[in-house]
């Protein structure tokens, strides 16, 4: 809704840019602010950590990746095709960040589990 409110009065080619920037800001804010159960609040989260556990990160990666694929499949070239690619790139980037974070969390969990044995 914030994107729609800000897009009023903007040229149609600028709307995907505004929406992409807002998506990155909102996701960035959310992954830095919301913590998992038992996750320490006093410390800053590592820069690469998007979620508290790998599973939730993979779910978000699947959702953002699916959205990027949907936009790609429904993409129609035109006069403003350069700005139409922005949602594909932003959603793909966010999906990749969640997936890489979850892979790293999974590796960290396996390392921690093997050290406890």
mmCIF file with all atom_site columns, C-alpha atoms in Angstrom:
data_model
loop_
_atom_site.group_PDB
_atom_site.id
_atom_site.type_symbol
_atom_site.label_atom_id
_atom_site.label_alt_id
_atom_site.label_comp_id
_atom_site.label_asym_id
_atom_site.label_entity_id
_atom_site.label_seq_id
_atom_site.pdbx_PDB_ins_code
_atom_site.Cartn_x
_atom_site.Cartn_y
_atom_site.Cartn_z
_atom_site.occupancy
_atom_site.B_iso_or_equiv
_atom_site.pdbx_formal_charge
_atom_site.auth_seq_id
_atom_site.auth_comp_id
_atom_site.auth_asym_id
_atom_site.auth_atom_id
_atom_site.pdbx_PDB_model_num
ATOM 1   C CA . UNK A 1 1   ? 0.000  0.000   0.000   1.00 0.00 ? 1   UNK A CA 1
ATOM 2   C CA . UNK A 1 2   ? 2.898  2.318   0.712   1.00 0.00 ? 2   UNK A CA 1
ATOM 3   C CA . UNK A 1 3   ? 4.227  1.678   -2.775  1.00 0.00 ? 3   UNK A CA 1
ATOM 4   C CA . UNK A 1 4   ? 0.841  2.426   -4.298  1.00 0.00 ? 4   UNK A CA 1
ATOM 5   C CA . UNK A 1 5   ? 0.564  5.649   -2.318  1.00 0.00 ? 5   UNK A CA 1
ATOM 6   C CA . UNK A 1 6   ? 4.018  6.789   -3.364  1.00 0.00 ? 6   UNK A CA 1
ATOM 7   C CA . UNK A 1 7   ? 3.395  5.814   -6.995  1.00 0.00 ? 7   UNK A CA 1
ATOM 8   C CA . UNK A 1 8   ? 0.538  8.268   -7.394  1.00 0.00 ? 8   UNK A CA 1
ATOM 9   C CA . UNK A 1 9   ? 1.720  10.920  -9.763  1.00 0.00 ? 9   UNK A CA 1
ATOM 10  C CA . UNK A 1 10  ? 4.824  9.040   -10.890 1.00 0.00 ? 10  UNK A CA 1
ATOM 11  C CA . UNK A 1 11  ? 5.359  8.023   -14.493 1.00 0.00 ? 11  UNK A CA 1
ATOM 12  C CA . UNK A 1 12  ? 4.457  4.383   -15.121 1.00 0.00 ? 12  UNK A CA 1
ATOM 13  C CA . UNK A 1 13  ? 8.091  3.503   -15.834 1.00 0.00 ? 13  UNK A CA 1
ATOM 14  C CA . UNK A 1 14  ? 9.142  4.732   -12.364 1.00 0.00 ? 14  UNK A CA 1
ATOM 15  C CA . UNK A 1 15  ? 6.631  2.606   -10.446 1.00 0.00 ? 15  UNK A CA 1
ATOM 16  C CA . UNK A 1 16  ? 8.634  -0.667  -10.652 1.00 0.00 ? 16  UNK A CA 1
ATOM 17  C CA . UNK A 1 17  ? 11.735 1.177   -9.454  1.00 0.00 ? 17  UNK A CA 1
ATOM 18  C CA . UNK A 1 18  ? 9.882  2.615   -6.450  1.00 0.00 ? 18  UNK A CA 1
ATOM 19  C CA . UNK A 1 19  ? 8.300  -0.773  -5.689  1.00 0.00 ? 19  UNK A CA 1
ATOM 20  C CA . UNK A 1 20  ? 11.677 -2.537  -5.932  1.00 0.00 ? 20  UNK A CA 1
ATOM 21  C CA . UNK A 1 21  ? 13.402 -0.092  -3.610  1.00 0.00 ? 21  UNK A CA 1
ATOM 22  C CA . UNK A 1 22  ? 10.527 -0.311  -1.119  1.00 0.00 ? 22  UNK A CA 1
ATOM 23  C CA . UNK A 1 23  ? 10.634 -4.128  -1.219  1.00 0.00 ? 23  UNK A CA 1
ATOM 24  C CA . UNK A 1 24  ? 14.351 -4.107  -0.407  1.00 0.00 ? 24  UNK A CA 1
ATOM 25  C CA . UNK A 1 25  ? 13.823 -1.604  2.419   1.00 0.00 ? 25  UNK A CA 1
ATOM 26  C CA . UNK A 1 26  ? 10.910 -3.542  3.949   1.00 0.00 ? 26  UNK A CA 1
ATOM 27  C CA . UNK A 1 27  ? 12.684 -6.915  3.747   1.00 0.00 ? 27  UNK A CA 1
ATOM 28  C CA . UNK A 1 28  ? 15.884 -5.364  5.117   1.00 0.00 ? 28  UNK A CA 1
ATOM 29  C CA . UNK A 1 29  ? 13.977 -3.828  8.017   1.00 0.00 ? 29  UNK A CA 1
ATOM 30  C CA . UNK A 1 30  ? 12.129 -7.085  8.742   1.00 0.00 ? 30  UNK A CA 1
ATOM 31  C CA . UNK A 1 31  ? 15.198 -9.341  8.791   1.00 0.00 ? 31  UNK A CA 1
ATOM 32  C CA . UNK A 1 32  ? 17.067 -6.949  11.077  1.00 0.00 ? 32  UNK A CA 1
ATOM 33  C CA . UNK A 1 33  ? 14.121 -6.362  13.451  1.00 0.00 ? 33  UNK A CA 1
ATOM 34  C CA . UNK A 1 34  ? 12.164 -9.591  13.901  1.00 0.00 ? 34  UNK A CA 1
ATOM 35  C CA . UNK A 1 35  ? 13.912 -12.357 15.823  1.00 0.00 ? 35  UNK A CA 1
ATOM 36  C CA . UNK A 1 36  ? 13.217 -16.026 16.287  1.00 0.00 ? 36  UNK A CA 1
ATOM 37  C CA . UNK A 1 37  ? 12.307 -17.645 19.574  1.00 0.00 ? 37  UNK A CA 1
ATOM 38  C CA . UNK A 1 38  ? 15.385 -17.797 21.781  1.00 0.00 ? 38  UNK A CA 1
ATOM 39  C CA . UNK A 1 39  ? 17.448 -15.596 19.478  1.00 0.00 ? 39  UNK A CA 1
ATOM 40  C CA . UNK A 1 40  ? 19.374 -12.976 21.478  1.00 0.00 ? 40  UNK A CA 1
ATOM 41  C CA . UNK A 1 41  ? 18.030 -9.463  21.052  1.00 0.00 ? 41  UNK A CA 1
ATOM 42  C CA . UNK A 1 42  ? 20.945 -7.661  22.694  1.00 0.00 ? 42  UNK A CA 1
ATOM 43  C CA . UNK A 1 43  ? 23.434 -8.611  19.973  1.00 0.00 ? 43  UNK A CA 1
ATOM 44  C CA . UNK A 1 44  ? 23.251 -7.499  16.388  1.00 0.00 ? 44  UNK A CA 1
ATOM 45  C CA . UNK A 1 45  ? 22.437 -10.221 13.925  1.00 0.00 ? 45  UNK A CA 1
ATOM 46  C CA . UNK A 1 46  ? 25.276 -11.245 11.613  1.00 0.00 ? 46  UNK A CA 1
ATOM 47  C CA . UNK A 1 47  ? 25.006 -9.386  8.296   1.00 0.00 ? 47  UNK A CA 1
ATOM 48  C CA . UNK A 1 48  ? 24.240 -12.564 6.361   1.00 0.00 ? 48  UNK A CA 1
ATOM 49  C CA . UNK A 1 49  ? 21.542 -13.919 8.690   1.00 0.00 ? 49  UNK A CA 1
ATOM 50  C CA . UNK A 1 50  ? 18.029 -13.386 7.322   1.00 0.00 ? 50  UNK A CA 1
ATOM 51  C CA . UNK A 1 51  ? 16.019 -15.743 9.575   1.00 0.00 ? 51  UNK A CA 1
ATOM 52  C CA . UNK A 1 52  ? 16.483 -17.582 12.851  1.00 0.00 ? 52  UNK A CA 1
ATOM 53  C CA . UNK A 1 53  ? 16.227 -21.054 11.281  1.00 0.00 ? 53  UNK A CA 1
ATOM 54  C CA . UNK A 1 54  ? 16.974 -22.486 7.845   1.00 0.00 ? 54  UNK A CA 1
ATOM 55  C CA . UNK A 1 55  ? 13.443 -23.735 7.120   1.00 0.00 ? 55  UNK A CA 1
ATOM 56  C CA . UNK A 1 56  ? 11.799 -20.329 7.291   1.00 0.00 ? 56  UNK A CA 1
ATOM 57  C CA . UNK A 1 57  ? 14.473 -18.862 5.040   1.00 0.00 ? 57  UNK A CA 1
ATOM 58  C CA . UNK A 1 58  ? 13.884 -21.588 2.451   1.00 0.00 ? 58  UNK A CA 1
ATOM 59  C CA . UNK A 1 59  ? 10.137 -20.858 2.567   1.00 0.00 ? 59  UNK A CA 1
ATOM 60  C CA . UNK A 1 60  ? 10.760 -17.158 1.949   1.00 0.00 ? 60  UNK A CA 1
ATOM 61  C CA . UNK A 1 61  ? 13.242 -18.016 -0.823  1.00 0.00 ? 61  UNK A CA 1
ATOM 62  C CA . UNK A 1 62  ? 10.598 -20.211 -2.441  1.00 0.00 ? 62  UNK A CA 1
ATOM 63  C CA . UNK A 1 63  ? 7.959  -17.474 -2.202  1.00 0.00 ? 63  UNK A CA 1
ATOM 64  C CA . UNK A 1 64  ? 10.162 -14.708 -3.618  1.00 0.00 ? 64  UNK A CA 1
ATOM 65  C CA . UNK A 1 65  ? 11.622 -17.052 -6.228  1.00 0.00 ? 65  UNK A CA 1
ATOM 66  C CA . UNK A 1 66  ? 8.144  -18.116 -7.320  1.00 0.00 ? 66  UNK A CA 1
ATOM 67  C CA . UNK A 1 67  ? 7.124  -14.498 -7.643  1.00 0.00 ? 67  UNK A CA 1
ATOM 68  C CA . UNK A 1 68  ? 10.191 -13.745 -9.770  1.00 0.00 ? 68  UNK A CA 1
ATOM 69  C CA . UNK A 1 69  ? 9.429  -16.720 -12.030 1.00 0.00 ? 69  UNK A CA 1
ATOM 70  C CA . UNK A 1 70  ? 5.779  -15.671 -12.353 1.00 0.00 ? 70  UNK A CA 1
ATOM 71  C CA . UNK A 1 71  ? 6.741  -12.127 -13.337 1.00 0.00 ? 71  UNK A CA 1
ATOM 72  C CA . UNK A 1 72  ? 9.292  -13.519 -15.793 1.00 0.00 ? 72  UNK A CA 1
ATOM 73  C CA . UNK A 1 73  ? 6.725  -15.825 -17.396 1.00 0.00 ? 73  UNK A CA 1
ATOM 74  C CA . UNK A 1 74  ? 4.155  -13.037 -17.732 1.00 0.00 ? 74  UNK A CA 1
ATOM 75  C CA . UNK A 1 75  ? 6.732  -10.476 -18.882 1.00 0.00 ? 75  UNK A CA 1
ATOM 76  C CA . UNK A 1 76  ? 5.893  -8.666  -22.076 1.00 0.00 ? 76  UNK A CA 1
ATOM 77  C CA . UNK A 1 77  ? 8.503  -6.520  -23.743 1.00 0.00 ? 77  UNK A CA 1
ATOM 78  C CA . UNK A 1 78  ? 7.532  -2.998  -24.603 1.00 0.00 ? 78  UNK A CA 1
ATOM 79  C CA . UNK A 1 79  ? 8.605  0.589   -24.473 1.00 0.00 ? 79  UNK A CA 1
ATOM 80  C CA . UNK A 1 80  ? 9.266  0.426   -20.707 1.00 0.00 ? 80  UNK A CA 1
ATOM 81  C CA . UNK A 1 81  ? 10.638 -3.128  -20.694 1.00 0.00 ? 81  UNK A CA 1
ATOM 82  C CA . UNK A 1 82  ? 13.800 -2.073  -18.833 1.00 0.00 ? 82  UNK A CA 1
ATOM 83  C CA . UNK A 1 83  ? 11.785 -0.984  -15.817 1.00 0.00 ? 83  UNK A CA 1
ATOM 84  C CA . UNK A 1 84  ? 9.648  -4.129  -16.043 1.00 0.00 ? 84  UNK A CA 1
ATOM 85  C CA . UNK A 1 85  ? 12.722 -6.282  -15.417 1.00 0.00 ? 85  UNK A CA 1
ATOM 86  C CA . UNK A 1 86  ? 13.304 -4.632  -12.026 1.00 0.00 ? 86  UNK A CA 1
ATOM 87  C CA . UNK A 1 87  ? 10.735 -6.754  -10.103 1.00 0.00 ? 87  UNK A CA 1
ATOM 88  C CA . UNK A 1 88  ? 12.299 -9.926  -11.527 1.00 0.00 ? 88  UNK A CA 1
ATOM 89  C CA . UNK A 1 89  ? 15.762 -8.852  -10.407 1.00 0.00 ? 89  UNK A CA 1
ATOM 90  C CA . UNK A 1 90  ? 14.634 -7.641  -6.957  1.00 0.00 ? 90  UNK A CA 1
ATOM 91  C CA . UNK A 1 91  ? 12.572 -10.757 -6.205  1.00 0.00 ? 91  UNK A CA 1
ATOM 92  C CA . UNK A 1 92  ? 15.375 -12.991 -7.463  1.00 0.00 ? 92  UNK A CA 1
ATOM 93  C CA . UNK A 1 93  ? 17.905 -11.134 -5.332  1.00 0.00 ? 93  UNK A CA 1
ATOM 94  C CA . UNK A 1 94  ? 15.771 -11.416 -2.199  1.00 0.00 ? 94  UNK A CA 1
ATOM 95  C CA . UNK A 1 95  ? 15.143 -15.124 -2.877  1.00 0.00 ? 95  UNK A CA 1
ATOM 96  C CA . UNK A 1 96  ? 18.871 -15.703 -3.309  1.00 0.00 ? 96  UNK A CA 1
ATOM 97  C CA . UNK A 1 97  ? 19.685 -13.862 -0.077  1.00 0.00 ? 97  UNK A CA 1
ATOM 98  C CA . UNK A 1 98  ? 17.185 -15.988 1.885   1.00 0.00 ? 98  UNK A CA 1
ATOM 99  C CA . UNK A 1 99  ? 18.449 -19.220 0.290   1.00 0.00 ? 99  UNK A CA 1
ATOM 100 C CA . UNK A 1 100 ? 22.122 -18.454 0.949   1.00 0.00 ? 100 UNK A CA 1
ATOM 101 C CA . UNK A 1 101 ? 21.359 -17.446 4.526   1.00 0.00 ? 101 UNK A CA 1
ATOM 102 C CA . UNK A 1 102 ? 19.494 -20.710 5.099   1.00 0.00 ? 102 UNK A CA 1
ATOM 103 C CA . UNK A 1 103 ? 22.289 -22.777 3.559   1.00 0.00 ? 103 UNK A CA 1
ATOM 104 C CA . UNK A 1 104 ? 24.775 -21.099 5.863   1.00 0.00 ? 104 UNK A CA 1
ATOM 105 C CA . UNK A 1 105 ? 22.494 -21.563 8.888   1.00 0.00 ? 105 UNK A CA 1
ATOM 106 C CA . UNK A 1 106 ? 22.108 -25.256 8.014   1.00 0.00 ? 106 UNK A CA 1
ATOM 107 C CA . UNK A 1 107 ? 25.871 -25.702 7.764   1.00 0.00 ? 107 UNK A CA 1
ATOM 108 C CA . UNK A 1 108 ? 26.304 -23.865 11.070  1.00 0.00 ? 108 UNK A CA 1
ATOM 109 C CA . UNK A 1 109 ? 23.687 -26.091 12.720  1.00 0.00 ? 109 UNK A CA 1
ATOM 110 C CA . UNK A 1 110 ? 25.423 -29.239 11.437  1.00 0.00 ? 110 UNK A CA 1
ATOM 111 C CA . UNK A 1 111 ? 28.799 -27.991 12.690  1.00 0.00 ? 111 UNK A CA 1
ATOM 112 C CA . UNK A 1 112 ? 27.367 -27.144 16.101  1.00 0.00 ? 112 UNK A CA 1
ATOM 113 C CA . UNK A 1 113 ? 25.632 -30.541 16.328  1.00 0.00 ? 113 UNK A CA 1
ATOM 114 C CA . UNK A 1 114 ? 28.825 -32.445 15.446  1.00 0.00 ? 114 UNK A CA 1
ATOM 115 C CA . UNK A 1 115 ? 30.836 -30.470 18.035  1.00 0.00 ? 115 UNK A CA 1
ATOM 116 C CA . UNK A 1 116 ? 28.350 -31.433 20.756  1.00 0.00 ? 116 UNK A CA 1
ATOM 117 C CA . UNK A 1 117 ? 28.842 -35.143 20.044  1.00 0.00 ? 117 UNK A CA 1
#
